[in-house]
Coordinates of C-alpha atoms in Angstrom, one line a residue:
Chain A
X23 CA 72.1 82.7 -40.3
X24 CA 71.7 79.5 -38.1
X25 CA 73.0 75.9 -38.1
X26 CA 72.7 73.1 -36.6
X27 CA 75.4 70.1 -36.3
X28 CA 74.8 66.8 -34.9
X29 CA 78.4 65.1 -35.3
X30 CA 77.1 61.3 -35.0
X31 CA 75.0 60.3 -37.7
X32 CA 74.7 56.7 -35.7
X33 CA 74.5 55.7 -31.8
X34 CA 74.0 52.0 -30.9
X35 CA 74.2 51.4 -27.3
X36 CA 72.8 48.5 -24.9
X37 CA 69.3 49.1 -23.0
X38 CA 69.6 50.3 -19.9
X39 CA 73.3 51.8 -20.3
X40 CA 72.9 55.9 -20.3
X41 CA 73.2 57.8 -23.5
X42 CA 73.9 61.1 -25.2
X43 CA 73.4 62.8 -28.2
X44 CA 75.5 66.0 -29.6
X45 CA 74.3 69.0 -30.9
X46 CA 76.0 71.9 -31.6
X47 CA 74.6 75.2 -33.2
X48 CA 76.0 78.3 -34.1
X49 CA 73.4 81.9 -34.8
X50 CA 74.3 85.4 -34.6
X51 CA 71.2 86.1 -32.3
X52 CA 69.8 84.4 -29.3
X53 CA 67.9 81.3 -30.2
X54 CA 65.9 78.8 -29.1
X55 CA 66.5 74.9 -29.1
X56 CA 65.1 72.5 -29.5
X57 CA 64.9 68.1 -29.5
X58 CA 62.0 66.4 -31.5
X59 CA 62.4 62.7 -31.9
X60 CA 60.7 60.5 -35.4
X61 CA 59.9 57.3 -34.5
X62 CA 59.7 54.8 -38.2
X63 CA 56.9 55.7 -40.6
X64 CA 55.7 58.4 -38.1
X65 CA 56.2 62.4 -38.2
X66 CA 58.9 64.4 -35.7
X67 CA 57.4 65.1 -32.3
X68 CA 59.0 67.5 -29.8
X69 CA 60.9 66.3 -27.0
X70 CA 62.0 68.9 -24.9
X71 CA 62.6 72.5 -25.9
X72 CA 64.9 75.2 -24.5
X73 CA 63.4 79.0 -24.8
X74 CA 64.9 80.5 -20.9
X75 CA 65.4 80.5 -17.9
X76 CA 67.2 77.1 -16.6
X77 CA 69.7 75.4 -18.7
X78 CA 69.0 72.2 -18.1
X79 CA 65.8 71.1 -19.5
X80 CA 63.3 68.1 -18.8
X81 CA 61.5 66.4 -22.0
X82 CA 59.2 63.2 -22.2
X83 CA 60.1 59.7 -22.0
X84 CA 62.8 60.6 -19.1
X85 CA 65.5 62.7 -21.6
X86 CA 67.2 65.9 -20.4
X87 CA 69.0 68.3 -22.7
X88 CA 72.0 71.1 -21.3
X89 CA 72.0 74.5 -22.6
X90 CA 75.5 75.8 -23.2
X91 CA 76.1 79.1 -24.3
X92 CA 79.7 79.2 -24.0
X93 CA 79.9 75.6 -25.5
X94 CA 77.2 76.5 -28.1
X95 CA 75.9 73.1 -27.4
X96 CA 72.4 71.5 -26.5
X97 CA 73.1 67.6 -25.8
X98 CA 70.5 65.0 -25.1
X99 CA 71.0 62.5 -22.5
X100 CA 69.3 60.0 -20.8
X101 CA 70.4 58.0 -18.3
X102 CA 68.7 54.6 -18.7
X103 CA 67.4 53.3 -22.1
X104 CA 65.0 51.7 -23.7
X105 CA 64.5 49.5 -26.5
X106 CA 61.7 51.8 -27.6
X107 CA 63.9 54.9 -27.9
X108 CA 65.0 53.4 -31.0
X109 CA 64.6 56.6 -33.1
X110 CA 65.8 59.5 -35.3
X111 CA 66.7 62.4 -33.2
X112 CA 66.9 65.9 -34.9
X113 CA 68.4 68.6 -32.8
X114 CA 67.0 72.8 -33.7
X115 CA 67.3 75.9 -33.4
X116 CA 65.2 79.0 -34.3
X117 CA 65.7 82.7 -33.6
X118 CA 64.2 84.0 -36.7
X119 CA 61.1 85.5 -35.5
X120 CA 63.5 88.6 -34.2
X121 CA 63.9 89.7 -38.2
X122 CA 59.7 89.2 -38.4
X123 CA 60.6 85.8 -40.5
X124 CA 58.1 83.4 -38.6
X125 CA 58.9 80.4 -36.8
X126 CA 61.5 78.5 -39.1
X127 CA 63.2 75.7 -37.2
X128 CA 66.6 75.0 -38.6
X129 CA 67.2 71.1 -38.1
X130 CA 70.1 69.2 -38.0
X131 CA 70.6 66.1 -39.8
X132 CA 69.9 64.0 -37.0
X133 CA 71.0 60.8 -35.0
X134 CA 69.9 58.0 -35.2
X135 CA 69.9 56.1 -32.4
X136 CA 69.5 52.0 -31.9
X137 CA 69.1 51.0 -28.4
X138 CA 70.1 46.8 -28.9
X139 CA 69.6 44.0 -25.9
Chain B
X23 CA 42.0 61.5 -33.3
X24 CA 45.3 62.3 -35.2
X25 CA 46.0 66.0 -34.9
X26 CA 48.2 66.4 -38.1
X27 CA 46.5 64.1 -41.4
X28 CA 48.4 64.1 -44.5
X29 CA 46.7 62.6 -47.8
X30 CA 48.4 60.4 -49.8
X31 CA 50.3 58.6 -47.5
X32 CA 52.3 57.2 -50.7
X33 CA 52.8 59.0 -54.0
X34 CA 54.6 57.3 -57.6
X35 CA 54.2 59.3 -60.1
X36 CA 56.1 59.8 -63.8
X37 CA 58.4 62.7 -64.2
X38 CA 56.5 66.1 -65.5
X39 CA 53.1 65.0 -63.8
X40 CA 51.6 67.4 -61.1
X41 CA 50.6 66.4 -58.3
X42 CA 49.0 67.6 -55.0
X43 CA 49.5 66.6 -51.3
X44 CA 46.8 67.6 -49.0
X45 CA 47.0 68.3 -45.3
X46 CA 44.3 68.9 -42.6
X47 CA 45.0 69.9 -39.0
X48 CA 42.1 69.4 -36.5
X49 CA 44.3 71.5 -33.5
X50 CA 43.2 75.0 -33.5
X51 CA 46.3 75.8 -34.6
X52 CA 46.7 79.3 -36.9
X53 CA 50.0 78.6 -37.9
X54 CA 50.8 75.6 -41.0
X55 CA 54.5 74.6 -42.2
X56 CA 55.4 72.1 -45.3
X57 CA 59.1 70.4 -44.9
X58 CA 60.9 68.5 -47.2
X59 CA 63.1 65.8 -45.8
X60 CA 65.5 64.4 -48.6
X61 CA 67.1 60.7 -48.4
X62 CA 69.6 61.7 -45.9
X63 CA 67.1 62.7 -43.6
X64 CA 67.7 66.1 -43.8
X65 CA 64.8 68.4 -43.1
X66 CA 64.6 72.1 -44.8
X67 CA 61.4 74.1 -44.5
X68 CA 59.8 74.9 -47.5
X69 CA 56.6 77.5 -46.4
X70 CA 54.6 78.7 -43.6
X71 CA 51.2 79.7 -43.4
X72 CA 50.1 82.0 -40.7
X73 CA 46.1 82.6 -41.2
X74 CA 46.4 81.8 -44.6
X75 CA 49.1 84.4 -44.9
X76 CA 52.1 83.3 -46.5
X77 CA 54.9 83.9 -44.3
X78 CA 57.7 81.9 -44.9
X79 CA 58.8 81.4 -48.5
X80 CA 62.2 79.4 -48.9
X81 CA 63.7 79.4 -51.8
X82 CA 61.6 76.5 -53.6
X83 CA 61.5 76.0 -57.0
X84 CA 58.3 77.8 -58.6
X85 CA 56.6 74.4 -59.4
X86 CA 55.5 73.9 -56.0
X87 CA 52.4 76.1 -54.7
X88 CA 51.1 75.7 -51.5
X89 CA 47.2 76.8 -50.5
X90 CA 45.5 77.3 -47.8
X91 CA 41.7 77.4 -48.2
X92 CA 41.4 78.1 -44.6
X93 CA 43.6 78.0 -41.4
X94 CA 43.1 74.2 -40.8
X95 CA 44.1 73.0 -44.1
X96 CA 47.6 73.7 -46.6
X97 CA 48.3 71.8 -49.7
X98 CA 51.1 71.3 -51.7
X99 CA 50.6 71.1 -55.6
X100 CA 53.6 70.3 -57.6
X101 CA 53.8 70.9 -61.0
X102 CA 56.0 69.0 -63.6
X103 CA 58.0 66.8 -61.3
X104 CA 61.3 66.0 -61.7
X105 CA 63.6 63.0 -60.2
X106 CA 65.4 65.4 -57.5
X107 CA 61.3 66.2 -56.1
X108 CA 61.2 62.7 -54.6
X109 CA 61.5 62.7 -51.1
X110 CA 59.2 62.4 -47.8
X111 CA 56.9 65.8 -47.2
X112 CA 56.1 67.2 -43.6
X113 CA 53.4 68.8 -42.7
X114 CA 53.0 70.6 -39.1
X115 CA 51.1 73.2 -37.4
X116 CA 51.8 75.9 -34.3
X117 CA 49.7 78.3 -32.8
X118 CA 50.4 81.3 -33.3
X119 CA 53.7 82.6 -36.2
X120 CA 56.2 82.2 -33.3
X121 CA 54.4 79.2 -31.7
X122 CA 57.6 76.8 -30.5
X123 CA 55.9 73.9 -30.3
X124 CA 55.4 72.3 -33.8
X125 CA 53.5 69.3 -34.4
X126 CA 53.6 67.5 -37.5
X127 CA 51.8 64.6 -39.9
X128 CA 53.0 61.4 -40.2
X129 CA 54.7 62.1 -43.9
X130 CA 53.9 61.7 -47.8
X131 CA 57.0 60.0 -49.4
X132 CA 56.6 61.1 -52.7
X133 CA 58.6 58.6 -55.1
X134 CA 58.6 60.0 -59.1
X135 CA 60.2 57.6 -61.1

């Protein structure tokens, strides 16, 4: 079984100042991770994703993410906001295509994340 | 062009109505998922389509049926709907059953009063 915790429910910071948003999983098999972001009104689109290789990964809009195995963490960051990052975050993780189950993300339950003046 | 169309956008309804949610994906994509996010924003997947196989089946109520007429399209019929079935419905698409890269519709918040 999978999970996913994101321990901040809410973010505010001001624009321009860096930010970073926690995610924690835990699995019993490898996994993948993963960030999508849902702006208001719209569906989730994918931000960055982790599968191998590297552990620190590049997404759009200038946000990075850290694997850490030992630290069974995947944190978002970005070192200079914008007002437009005003969004839900959901962080993911899936594995379950090793037991033939299909892609089935496992979300957390997300972060929302204002970005004031 | 959006990739991922869901129909309606908006749906009230009365308790023990059925209803159906259509989606249409214009990607290529093999691969078709319906999530339920509830009020708190949590997101739980609720079936996957992989060539109109069914291959993810979470455990979902009987009332709801998906169908998928064809690769590009997977709709949600609901039948009898209680109070605890409103919520905002995802739809998104992959290629391939493994495909990592979902991309998803904009939502149906279904409201049954």
């Amino acid at each position: 079984a999978q999970s996913v915790t994101q321990l901040d429910s809410q973010v505010p910071v001001f624009e321009e100042a860096p930010v970073e948003l926690r995610c924690n999983y835990s699995s019993s098999v490898s996994v993948y991770l993963f960030w999508y972001v849902q702006y208001p009104n719209q569906g989730l689109q994918l931000l960055l994703k982790y599968l191998s290789g590297s552990t620190l990964v590049k997404g759009i809009n200038g946000f990075e993410a850290e694997f850490n195995k030992s630290q069974t963490s995947f944190h978002l960051r970005k070192p200079s906001v914008h007002i437009s990052d005003t969004a839900e975050y959901f962080c993911a993780v899936s594995g379950s295509w090793l037991t033939g189950g299909g892609n089935k993300l496992t979300f957390g339950t997300g972060t929302q994340l204002k970005v004031e003046l | 062009d959006t990739a991922v169309s869901q129909t309606p956008k908006y749906l009230v309804t009365q308790m023990g109505n059925d209803k159906s949610i259509k989606c249409e994906q214009n990607l290529g994509h093999d691969t078709m998922y319906w999530y339920k996010q509830d009020s708190k924003k949590f997101l739980k997947i609720m079936f996957s389509y992989n060539n109109k196989e069914l291959i993810i089946n979470e455990t979902v109520p009987n009332r709801f049926s998906p169908k998928s007429p064809d690769k590009a399209h997977l709709n949600l019929h609901i039948n009898s709907l209680e109070l605890g079935d409103s919520a905002v419905y995802f739809c998104a698409s992959s290629q391939g059953r493994y495909g990592e890269k979902l991309f998803f519709g904009s939502g149906t918040q279904l409201s049954v009063l």
